[in-house]
PDB file of C-alpha atoms in Angstrom:
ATOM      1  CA  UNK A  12      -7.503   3.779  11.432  1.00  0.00           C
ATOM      2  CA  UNK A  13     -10.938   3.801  10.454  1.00  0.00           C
ATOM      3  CA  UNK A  14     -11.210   7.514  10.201  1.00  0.00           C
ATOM      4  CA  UNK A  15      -8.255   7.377   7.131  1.00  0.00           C
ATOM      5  CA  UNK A  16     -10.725   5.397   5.225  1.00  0.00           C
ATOM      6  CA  UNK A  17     -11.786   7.687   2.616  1.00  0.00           C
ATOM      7  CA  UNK A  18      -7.951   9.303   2.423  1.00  0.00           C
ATOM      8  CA  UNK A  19      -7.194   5.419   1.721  1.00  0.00           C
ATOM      9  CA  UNK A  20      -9.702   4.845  -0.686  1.00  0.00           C
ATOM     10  CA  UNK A  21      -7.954   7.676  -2.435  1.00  0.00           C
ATOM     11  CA  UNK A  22      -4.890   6.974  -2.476  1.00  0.00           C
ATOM     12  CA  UNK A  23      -5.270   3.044  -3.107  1.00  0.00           C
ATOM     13  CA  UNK A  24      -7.245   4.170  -6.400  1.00  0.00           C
ATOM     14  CA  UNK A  25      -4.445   6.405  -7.599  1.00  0.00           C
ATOM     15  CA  UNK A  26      -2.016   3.627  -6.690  1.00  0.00           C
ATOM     16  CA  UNK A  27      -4.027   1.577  -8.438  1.00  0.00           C
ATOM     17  CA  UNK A  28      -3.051   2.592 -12.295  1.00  0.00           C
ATOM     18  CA  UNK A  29      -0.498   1.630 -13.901  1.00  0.00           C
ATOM     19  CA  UNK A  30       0.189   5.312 -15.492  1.00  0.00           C
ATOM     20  CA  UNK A  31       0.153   6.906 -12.117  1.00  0.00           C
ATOM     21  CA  UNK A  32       2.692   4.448 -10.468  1.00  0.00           C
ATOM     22  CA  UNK A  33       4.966   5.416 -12.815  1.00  0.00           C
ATOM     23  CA  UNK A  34       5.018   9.428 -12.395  1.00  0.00           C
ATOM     24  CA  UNK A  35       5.280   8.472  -8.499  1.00  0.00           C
ATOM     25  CA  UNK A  36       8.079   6.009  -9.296  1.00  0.00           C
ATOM     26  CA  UNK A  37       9.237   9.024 -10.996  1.00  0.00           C
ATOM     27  CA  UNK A  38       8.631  11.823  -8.535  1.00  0.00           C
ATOM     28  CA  UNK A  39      10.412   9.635  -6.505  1.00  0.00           C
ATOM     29  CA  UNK A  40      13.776  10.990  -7.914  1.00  0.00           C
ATOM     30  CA  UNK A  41      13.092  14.236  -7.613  1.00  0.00           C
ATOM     31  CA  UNK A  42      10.477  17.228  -8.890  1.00  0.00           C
ATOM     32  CA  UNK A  43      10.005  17.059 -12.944  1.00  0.00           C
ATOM     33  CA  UNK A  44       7.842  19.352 -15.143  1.00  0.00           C
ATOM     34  CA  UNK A  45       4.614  18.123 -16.354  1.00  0.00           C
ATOM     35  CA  UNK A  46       6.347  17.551 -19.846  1.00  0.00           C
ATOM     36  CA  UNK A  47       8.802  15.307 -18.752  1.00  0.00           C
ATOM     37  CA  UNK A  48       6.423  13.611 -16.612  1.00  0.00           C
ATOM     38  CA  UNK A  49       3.806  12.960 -19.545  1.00  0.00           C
ATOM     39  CA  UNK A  50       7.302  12.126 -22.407  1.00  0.00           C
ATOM     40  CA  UNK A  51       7.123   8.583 -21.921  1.00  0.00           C
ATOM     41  CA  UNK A  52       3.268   8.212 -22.247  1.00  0.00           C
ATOM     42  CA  UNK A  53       1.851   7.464 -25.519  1.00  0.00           C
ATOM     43  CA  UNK A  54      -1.255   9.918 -24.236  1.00  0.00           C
ATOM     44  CA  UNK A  55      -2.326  13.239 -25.140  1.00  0.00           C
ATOM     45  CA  UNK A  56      -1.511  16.077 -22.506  1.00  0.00           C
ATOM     46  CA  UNK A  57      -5.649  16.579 -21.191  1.00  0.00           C
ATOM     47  CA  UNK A  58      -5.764  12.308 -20.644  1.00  0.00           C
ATOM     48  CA  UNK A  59      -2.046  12.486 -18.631  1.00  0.00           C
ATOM     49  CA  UNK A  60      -3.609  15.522 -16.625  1.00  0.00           C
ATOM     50  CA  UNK A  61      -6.199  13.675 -15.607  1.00  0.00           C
ATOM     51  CA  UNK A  62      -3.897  11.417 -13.905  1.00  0.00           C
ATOM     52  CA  UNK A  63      -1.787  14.323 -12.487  1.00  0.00           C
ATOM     53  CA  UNK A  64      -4.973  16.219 -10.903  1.00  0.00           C
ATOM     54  CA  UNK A  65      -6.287  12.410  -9.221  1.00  0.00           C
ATOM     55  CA  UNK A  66      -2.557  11.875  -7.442  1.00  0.00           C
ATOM     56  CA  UNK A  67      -2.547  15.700  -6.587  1.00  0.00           C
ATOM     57  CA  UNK A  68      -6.328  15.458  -5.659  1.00  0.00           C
ATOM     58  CA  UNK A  69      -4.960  12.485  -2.884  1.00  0.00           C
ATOM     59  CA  UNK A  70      -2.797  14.589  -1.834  1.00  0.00           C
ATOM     60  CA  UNK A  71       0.294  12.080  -3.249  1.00  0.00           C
ATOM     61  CA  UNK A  72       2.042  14.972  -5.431  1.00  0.00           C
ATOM     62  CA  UNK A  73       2.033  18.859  -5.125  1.00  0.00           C
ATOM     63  CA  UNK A  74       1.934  20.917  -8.148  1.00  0.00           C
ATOM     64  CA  UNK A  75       3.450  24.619  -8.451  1.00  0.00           C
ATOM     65  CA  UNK A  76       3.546  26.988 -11.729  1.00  0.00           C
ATOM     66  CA  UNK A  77       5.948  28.812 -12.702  1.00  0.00           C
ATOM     67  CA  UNK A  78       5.789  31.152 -15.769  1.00  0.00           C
ATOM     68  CA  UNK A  79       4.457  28.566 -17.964  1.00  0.00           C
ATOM     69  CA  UNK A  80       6.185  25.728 -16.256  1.00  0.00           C
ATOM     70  CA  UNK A  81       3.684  23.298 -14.151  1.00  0.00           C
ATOM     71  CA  UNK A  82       6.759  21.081 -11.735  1.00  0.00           C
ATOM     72  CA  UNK A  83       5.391  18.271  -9.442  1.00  0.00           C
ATOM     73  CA  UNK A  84       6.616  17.340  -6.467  1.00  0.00           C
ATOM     74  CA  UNK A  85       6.346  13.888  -4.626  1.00  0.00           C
ATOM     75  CA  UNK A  86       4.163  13.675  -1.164  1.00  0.00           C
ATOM     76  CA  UNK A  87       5.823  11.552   0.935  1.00  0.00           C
ATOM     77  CA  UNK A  88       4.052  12.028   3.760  1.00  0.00           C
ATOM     78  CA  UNK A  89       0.961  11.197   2.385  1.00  0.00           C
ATOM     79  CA  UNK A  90       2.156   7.634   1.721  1.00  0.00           C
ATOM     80  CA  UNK A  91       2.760   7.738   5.812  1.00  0.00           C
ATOM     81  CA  UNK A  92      -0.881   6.924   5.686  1.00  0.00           C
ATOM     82  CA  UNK A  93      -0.525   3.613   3.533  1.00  0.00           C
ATOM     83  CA  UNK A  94       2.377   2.558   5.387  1.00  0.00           C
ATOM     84  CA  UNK A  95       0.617   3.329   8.741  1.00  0.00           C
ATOM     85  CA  UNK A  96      -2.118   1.394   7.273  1.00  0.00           C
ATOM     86  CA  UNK A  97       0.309  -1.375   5.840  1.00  0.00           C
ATOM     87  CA  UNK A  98       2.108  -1.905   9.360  1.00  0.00           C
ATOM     88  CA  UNK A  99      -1.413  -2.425  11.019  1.00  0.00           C
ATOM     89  CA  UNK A 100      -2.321  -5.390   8.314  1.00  0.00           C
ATOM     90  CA  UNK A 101       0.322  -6.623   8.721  1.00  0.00           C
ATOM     91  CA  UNK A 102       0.496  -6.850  12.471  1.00  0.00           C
ATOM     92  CA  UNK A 103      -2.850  -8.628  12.638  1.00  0.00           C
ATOM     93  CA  UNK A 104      -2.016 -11.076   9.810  1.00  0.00           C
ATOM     94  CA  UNK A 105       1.229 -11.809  12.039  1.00  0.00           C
ATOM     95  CA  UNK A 106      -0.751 -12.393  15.096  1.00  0.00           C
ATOM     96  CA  UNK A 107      -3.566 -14.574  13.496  1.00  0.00           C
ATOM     97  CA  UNK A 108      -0.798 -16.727  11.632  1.00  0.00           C
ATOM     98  CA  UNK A 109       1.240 -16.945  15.500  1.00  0.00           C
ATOM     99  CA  UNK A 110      -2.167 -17.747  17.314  1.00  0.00           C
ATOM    100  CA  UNK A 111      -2.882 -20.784  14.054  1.00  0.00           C
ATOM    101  CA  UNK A 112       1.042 -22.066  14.726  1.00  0.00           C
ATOM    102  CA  UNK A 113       0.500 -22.007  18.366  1.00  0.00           C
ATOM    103  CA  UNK A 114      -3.143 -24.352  17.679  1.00  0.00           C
ATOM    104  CA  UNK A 115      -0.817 -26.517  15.220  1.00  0.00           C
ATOM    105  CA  UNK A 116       1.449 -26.985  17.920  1.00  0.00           C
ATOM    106  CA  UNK A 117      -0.731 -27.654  21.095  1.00  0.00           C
ATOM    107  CA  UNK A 118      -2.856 -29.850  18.656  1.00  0.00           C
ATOM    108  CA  UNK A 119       0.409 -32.002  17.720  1.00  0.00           C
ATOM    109  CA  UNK A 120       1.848 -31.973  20.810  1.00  0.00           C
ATOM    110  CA  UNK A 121      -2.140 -33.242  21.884  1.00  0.00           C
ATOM    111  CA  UNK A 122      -1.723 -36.166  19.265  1.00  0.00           C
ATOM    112  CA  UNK A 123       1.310 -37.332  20.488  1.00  0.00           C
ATOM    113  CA  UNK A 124       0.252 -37.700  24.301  1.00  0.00           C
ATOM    114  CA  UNK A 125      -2.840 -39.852  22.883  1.00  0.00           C
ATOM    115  CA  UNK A 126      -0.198 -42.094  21.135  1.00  0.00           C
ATOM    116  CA  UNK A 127       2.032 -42.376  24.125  1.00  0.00           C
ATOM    117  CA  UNK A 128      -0.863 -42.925  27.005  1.00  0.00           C
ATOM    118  CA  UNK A 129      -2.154 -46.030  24.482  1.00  0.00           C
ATOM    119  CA  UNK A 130       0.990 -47.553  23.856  1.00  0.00           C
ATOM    120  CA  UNK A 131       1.498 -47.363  27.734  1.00  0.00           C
ATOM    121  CA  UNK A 132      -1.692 -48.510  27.798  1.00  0.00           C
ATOM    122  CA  UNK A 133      -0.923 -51.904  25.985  1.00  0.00           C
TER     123      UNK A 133
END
């Protein structure tokens, strides 16, 4: 996974604005123009295009013109990588948290032998 690092870093630092969330959150339900995208943002059309050009620059929306009309579409692939990327986390957390129960557990189980072998030994 180490190789999706810089496509991560990208895509974690669009993800990682408020702003931008929201026209993905958007996207989500389907292609909109730039204007409707930018209607709910107290912003001036260069600032919200800045934000449009960093998720299309990660590769999280597509843009397409026509006539005077600038539509976005969502990338849902591209958040394949931060799910791929997602699963592995949270496969190793899972595994380090299983291996800690199963130390818990022996180290209990451990404890209680000591108690038994003194009482037996009184």
């Amino acid at each position: 996974m180490e190789h999706y690092s810089d496509q991560l870093n990208g895509i974690f630092q669009a993800l990682a604005d408020p702003t931008r969330r929201a026209v993905l959150r958007q996207l989500g339900r389907g292609s909109a123009s730039i204007g409707e995208l930018a209607q709910p943002f107290a912003m001036a059309l260069p600032s919200f295009m800045k934000h449009i050009h960093l998720l299309e620059h990660n590769g999280l929306i597509r843009t397409r013109k026509h006539g005077r009309v600038r539509t976005c579409t969502l990338e849902k692939a591209r958040l394949a990588a931060v799910d791929d990327w997602l699963s592995e986390q949270r496969a190793l957390w899972e595994a380090r948290t299983d291996r800690l129960e199963q130390f818990v557990i022996a180290d209990l189980e451990k404890d209680k032998d000591k108690d038994r072998n003194m009482e037996i030994s009184k």
